[in-house]
Amino acid sequence: MEDVLTEIPPPSRFFQEDLNNFTPPSSPLPSPFLLFSNPKPDQPLLPSLLVIALSTSSHFVFDHVSSKTLIGSVFLPEIPFSGNTIKPSLGDKSCNIYALNDADSLTFLVCIQCSVSTERSNAVAKLLIGEQIIPERVLILDSVQSQNFRGKLSSDETCAFKLETLAERKGQDGVYGGSSLLKGLDYFPSGSMVDGLAAALLARCQMRNIRGTLCLSWPQYGGSVVALIKSILQRTVLHGIDLSSKGDAEDKYLRFGKIKDHPFDSELYT
């Protein structure tokens, strides 16, 4: 006599995709949107340079820049903003847009301090580039993901690479590499991969024929990579903006450097 408790059940009469027919579809997420401090800004906004900071190290670099003005934010309905401080802080899950007081040009800064899923990356990229904001040039700051890198990376090694759109490589004068935003920086090694929001932003620049550059730094955390990012920005990008930070703030950053994601406590930076 068969034991109904231990007998292996027969295969299902339904295919896996058919089982989903009995589950009500989840409601689609609302689209992300921009909200500006000025209710009616002149649109589209036309900055000469749009800097998009994705990596934790780049967030730290710009957190101490006094010559920036908050002009708006990007809101993703799936990201809870409860617990954020009134004054922007490194510990917040936020996506703020700033105007940098650069005497040479109109520069915007976007600090994305929340995790954007792969499924939402294209929507966020479309929101930031090419519709309400149409920049002449874009610089994206992100970190190298070791699992996507073809080769060996040492935690003691500090380095940075770049990827560029065709418009950036060609330049205004038609000479390839002649007016590159990150001139002198090595290209990201062939066979390595970039995914997520950084890839979506660079692809958006390519589609819109915008001069776009992606800077990938390694390691993800540490005083050496912060110093490298500052050096790159001051040498070739933001000549007139002071990127210096308080000495005690950098010590606090180093203590939190090995914690993943966004390891900052806002109370430590006040």
Coordinates of C-alpha atoms in Angstrom, one line a residue:
M1 CA 0.0 0.0 0.0
E2 CA 1.4 3.4 -1.0
D3 CA 2.3 5.8 1.8
V4 CA 0.7 9.2 0.9
L5 CA 3.0 11.0 3.3
T6 CA 6.3 9.9 1.9
E7 CA 5.5 9.1 -1.7
I8 CA 7.0 11.5 -4.2
P9 CA 4.2 13.6 -5.6
P10 CA 3.5 13.3 -9.3
P11 CA 4.6 16.2 -11.5
S12 CA 2.3 19.2 -11.7
R13 CA -0.2 19.2 -14.6
F14 CA 0.6 22.9 -15.0
F15 CA 3.6 24.6 -16.5
Q16 CA 5.3 27.1 -14.2
E17 CA 4.2 30.0 -16.4
D18 CA 0.6 28.8 -16.2
L19 CA 0.6 28.9 -12.4
N20 CA 1.2 32.6 -12.6
N21 CA -2.2 33.0 -14.2
F22 CA -3.8 32.3 -10.9
T23 CA -1.8 35.2 -9.2
P24 CA -3.2 38.7 -9.6
P25 CA -0.6 40.9 -11.3
S26 CA 1.1 43.4 -9.0
S27 CA 0.2 47.0 -9.6
P28 CA 2.9 48.9 -11.6
L29 CA 5.2 51.2 -9.8
P30 CA 4.6 54.9 -10.4
S31 CA 7.2 56.6 -12.5
P32 CA 10.0 58.5 -10.8
F33 CA 9.7 62.3 -11.0
L34 CA 11.6 65.5 -10.5
L35 CA 10.7 68.2 -8.0
F36 CA 12.4 71.6 -8.1
S37 CA 12.8 74.1 -5.3
N38 CA 11.6 76.8 -7.7
P39 CA 8.0 75.9 -8.6
K40 CA 8.4 77.2 -12.2
P41 CA 12.1 76.9 -13.3
D42 CA 13.0 77.8 -16.8
Q43 CA 12.8 74.4 -18.6
P44 CA 14.6 72.6 -20.0
L45 CA 17.6 73.3 -17.8
L46 CA 20.7 73.6 -19.9
P47 CA 23.8 73.1 -17.7
S48 CA 27.2 73.1 -19.4
L49 CA 28.2 70.1 -17.2
L50 CA 26.1 67.6 -15.3
V51 CA 28.0 65.6 -12.7
I52 CA 26.2 62.5 -11.4
A53 CA 27.8 61.0 -8.3
L54 CA 26.9 57.3 -7.7
S55 CA 29.8 56.0 -5.6
T56 CA 30.1 56.5 -1.9
S57 CA 33.5 58.1 -2.2
S58 CA 32.2 60.7 -4.6
H59 CA 29.4 61.5 -2.2
F60 CA 31.9 62.2 0.4
V61 CA 33.9 64.5 -1.9
F62 CA 30.9 66.6 -2.7
D63 CA 29.4 66.5 0.8
H64 CA 31.9 69.1 2.1
V65 CA 31.6 71.5 -0.9
S66 CA 30.1 74.7 0.5
S67 CA 29.6 76.3 -2.9
K68 CA 26.5 74.2 -3.9
T69 CA 22.8 75.1 -3.7
L70 CA 20.0 72.6 -3.5
I71 CA 17.7 73.1 -6.4
G72 CA 15.6 69.9 -6.6
S73 CA 15.3 66.2 -6.0
V74 CA 14.5 63.0 -7.8
F75 CA 11.8 60.9 -6.1
L76 CA 11.4 57.2 -6.6
P77 CA 8.2 56.0 -5.0
E78 CA 9.7 52.6 -4.0
I79 CA 12.4 54.3 -1.9
P80 CA 11.2 55.2 1.6
F81 CA 12.6 58.6 2.6
S82 CA 11.5 58.3 6.3
G83 CA 14.4 58.9 8.6
N84 CA 16.1 61.3 6.3
T85 CA 17.4 64.5 8.0
I86 CA 16.1 67.9 7.1
K87 CA 19.5 69.1 6.0
P88 CA 21.0 66.8 3.4
S89 CA 23.4 64.3 4.9
L90 CA 25.5 61.3 3.8
G91 CA 23.3 59.0 5.8
D92 CA 20.1 59.9 3.9
K93 CA 18.5 57.7 1.2
S94 CA 18.1 60.6 -1.3
C95 CA 18.7 61.8 -4.8
N96 CA 19.4 65.5 -4.6
I97 CA 20.2 68.0 -7.4
Y98 CA 22.5 70.9 -6.7
A99 CA 23.8 73.9 -8.6
L100 CA 27.6 74.3 -8.2
N101 CA 28.7 77.9 -8.0
D102 CA 31.4 77.6 -10.7
A103 CA 32.4 80.9 -12.1
D104 CA 33.5 79.4 -15.4
S105 CA 30.2 77.6 -16.3
L106 CA 26.8 76.4 -15.1
T107 CA 27.4 73.1 -13.4
F108 CA 24.8 70.8 -11.9
L109 CA 25.5 68.0 -9.4
V110 CA 23.2 65.0 -8.8
C111 CA 24.1 62.9 -5.7
I112 CA 22.2 59.5 -5.9
Q113 CA 22.5 58.1 -2.4
C114 CA 19.8 55.4 -2.8
S115 CA 19.9 52.1 -4.5
V116 CA 18.3 52.1 -8.0
S117 CA 17.3 48.7 -9.3
T118 CA 18.3 47.6 -12.8
E119 CA 14.6 47.6 -13.8
R120 CA 14.3 51.3 -12.9
S121 CA 17.7 52.5 -14.2
N122 CA 16.5 53.5 -17.7
A123 CA 13.6 55.5 -16.2
V124 CA 15.9 57.4 -13.9
A125 CA 18.5 58.0 -16.7
K126 CA 15.7 59.3 -19.0
L127 CA 14.6 61.6 -16.2
L128 CA 18.0 63.1 -15.6
I129 CA 19.3 63.4 -19.2
G130 CA 17.5 64.7 -22.2
E131 CA 14.1 65.9 -21.1
Q132 CA 13.9 68.4 -18.3
I133 CA 17.7 68.6 -18.0
I134 CA 19.7 68.8 -21.3
P135 CA 23.4 69.1 -20.4
E136 CA 26.1 69.8 -22.9
R137 CA 28.4 67.3 -21.1
V138 CA 27.9 64.6 -18.5
L139 CA 30.4 63.1 -16.0
I140 CA 29.3 60.0 -14.1
L141 CA 31.3 58.9 -11.0
D142 CA 30.9 55.3 -9.9
S143 CA 33.0 52.4 -8.5
V144 CA 34.5 49.4 -10.2
Q145 CA 32.5 46.2 -9.3
S146 CA 35.1 43.5 -8.8
Q147 CA 32.8 40.8 -10.1
N148 CA 32.5 42.7 -13.4
F149 CA 36.2 43.4 -13.8
R150 CA 38.4 41.2 -16.1
G151 CA 41.6 41.0 -14.2
K152 CA 42.9 41.2 -10.6
L153 CA 42.2 44.1 -8.3
S154 CA 44.1 44.5 -5.0
S155 CA 42.6 46.4 -2.1
D156 CA 45.9 48.1 -1.7
E157 CA 45.8 49.4 -5.3
T158 CA 44.1 52.7 -6.1
C159 CA 43.2 53.3 -9.7
A160 CA 40.5 54.8 -12.0
F161 CA 39.3 54.1 -15.5
K162 CA 37.0 55.8 -18.0
L163 CA 34.4 55.1 -20.6
E164 CA 33.3 57.7 -23.1
T165 CA 30.5 58.2 -25.6
L166 CA 31.4 58.6 -29.3
A167 CA 30.6 62.4 -29.1
E168 CA 33.1 62.8 -26.1
R169 CA 35.8 60.8 -27.9
K170 CA 35.4 62.9 -31.0
G171 CA 35.2 66.2 -29.2
Q172 CA 34.2 69.6 -30.5
D173 CA 37.2 69.9 -32.8
G174 CA 36.7 66.5 -34.4
V175 CA 40.0 65.2 -33.1
Y176 CA 39.5 61.9 -31.1
G177 CA 40.8 62.3 -27.6
G178 CA 41.8 65.9 -28.1
S179 CA 39.4 67.5 -25.7
S180 CA 38.5 64.5 -23.5
L181 CA 37.1 65.5 -20.1
L182 CA 39.4 63.0 -18.3
K183 CA 42.4 63.3 -20.6
G184 CA 45.2 61.0 -19.5
L185 CA 43.0 58.5 -17.7
D186 CA 43.2 54.9 -18.9
Y187 CA 40.2 53.3 -20.6
F188 CA 38.2 50.6 -18.8
P189 CA 39.8 47.2 -19.8
S190 CA 38.3 45.3 -22.7
G191 CA 36.2 42.4 -21.5
S192 CA 35.1 44.1 -18.3
M193 CA 31.5 45.1 -17.8
V194 CA 29.5 48.0 -16.4
D195 CA 25.8 47.5 -15.5
G196 CA 23.0 49.2 -13.6
L197 CA 22.4 52.9 -13.4
A198 CA 25.9 53.9 -14.5
A199 CA 25.5 51.9 -17.8
A200 CA 22.0 53.3 -18.3
L201 CA 23.2 56.9 -17.9
L202 CA 26.1 56.5 -20.3
A203 CA 23.9 54.7 -22.8
R204 CA 21.4 57.6 -22.5
C205 CA 24.2 60.1 -23.4
Q206 CA 25.2 58.0 -26.4
M207 CA 21.6 57.9 -27.7
R208 CA 21.2 61.6 -27.3
N209 CA 24.6 62.4 -28.8
I210 CA 25.7 64.0 -25.6
R211 CA 29.4 64.2 -24.6
G212 CA 29.3 61.7 -21.7
T213 CA 32.1 60.2 -19.6
L214 CA 32.0 57.5 -16.9
C215 CA 34.7 57.5 -14.3
L216 CA 35.2 54.2 -12.4
S217 CA 37.4 54.2 -9.4
W218 CA 38.8 51.5 -7.2
P219 CA 38.6 50.6 -4.3
Q220 CA 35.1 51.5 -3.4
Y221 CA 36.1 53.1 0.0
G222 CA 39.2 54.6 1.5
G223 CA 41.1 57.8 1.9
S224 CA 43.3 56.9 -1.1
V225 CA 40.4 56.7 -3.6
V226 CA 38.9 59.9 -2.1
A227 CA 42.1 61.7 -2.8
L228 CA 42.3 60.3 -6.3
I229 CA 38.8 61.5 -7.1
K230 CA 39.5 65.0 -5.8
S231 CA 42.7 65.1 -7.9
I232 CA 40.9 64.1 -11.0
L233 CA 38.1 66.6 -10.5
Q234 CA 40.3 69.5 -9.6
R235 CA 42.8 68.8 -12.4
T236 CA 40.5 68.4 -15.4
V237 CA 36.8 69.1 -14.4
L238 CA 36.1 71.6 -11.5
H239 CA 38.9 74.0 -11.5
G240 CA 37.2 76.8 -9.6
I241 CA 35.5 74.8 -6.8
D242 CA 37.1 74.0 -3.5
L243 CA 36.9 70.3 -2.7
S244 CA 38.9 70.4 0.5
S245 CA 37.3 68.7 3.6
K246 CA 37.7 69.0 7.3
G247 CA 40.4 66.9 8.8
D248 CA 38.2 65.2 11.3
A249 CA 35.6 64.4 8.7
E250 CA 38.1 62.4 6.7
D251 CA 39.1 60.4 9.7
K252 CA 35.4 59.6 10.3
Y253 CA 35.1 58.5 6.7
L254 CA 38.0 56.1 7.1
R255 CA 36.5 54.5 10.1
F256 CA 33.4 53.6 8.2
G257 CA 35.1 52.8 4.9
K258 CA 34.8 49.0 5.1
I259 CA 31.0 49.0 5.6
K260 CA 29.1 48.5 2.4
D261 CA 26.4 50.6 0.8
H262 CA 26.0 53.9 2.7
P263 CA 27.8 53.5 6.0
F264 CA 27.5 57.1 7.2
D265 CA 25.9 58.3 10.4
S266 CA 24.6 61.8 10.0
E267 CA 25.4 62.7 13.6
L268 CA 29.1 62.1 12.9
Y269 CA 29.2 64.7 10.1
T270 CA 27.4 67.6 11.8

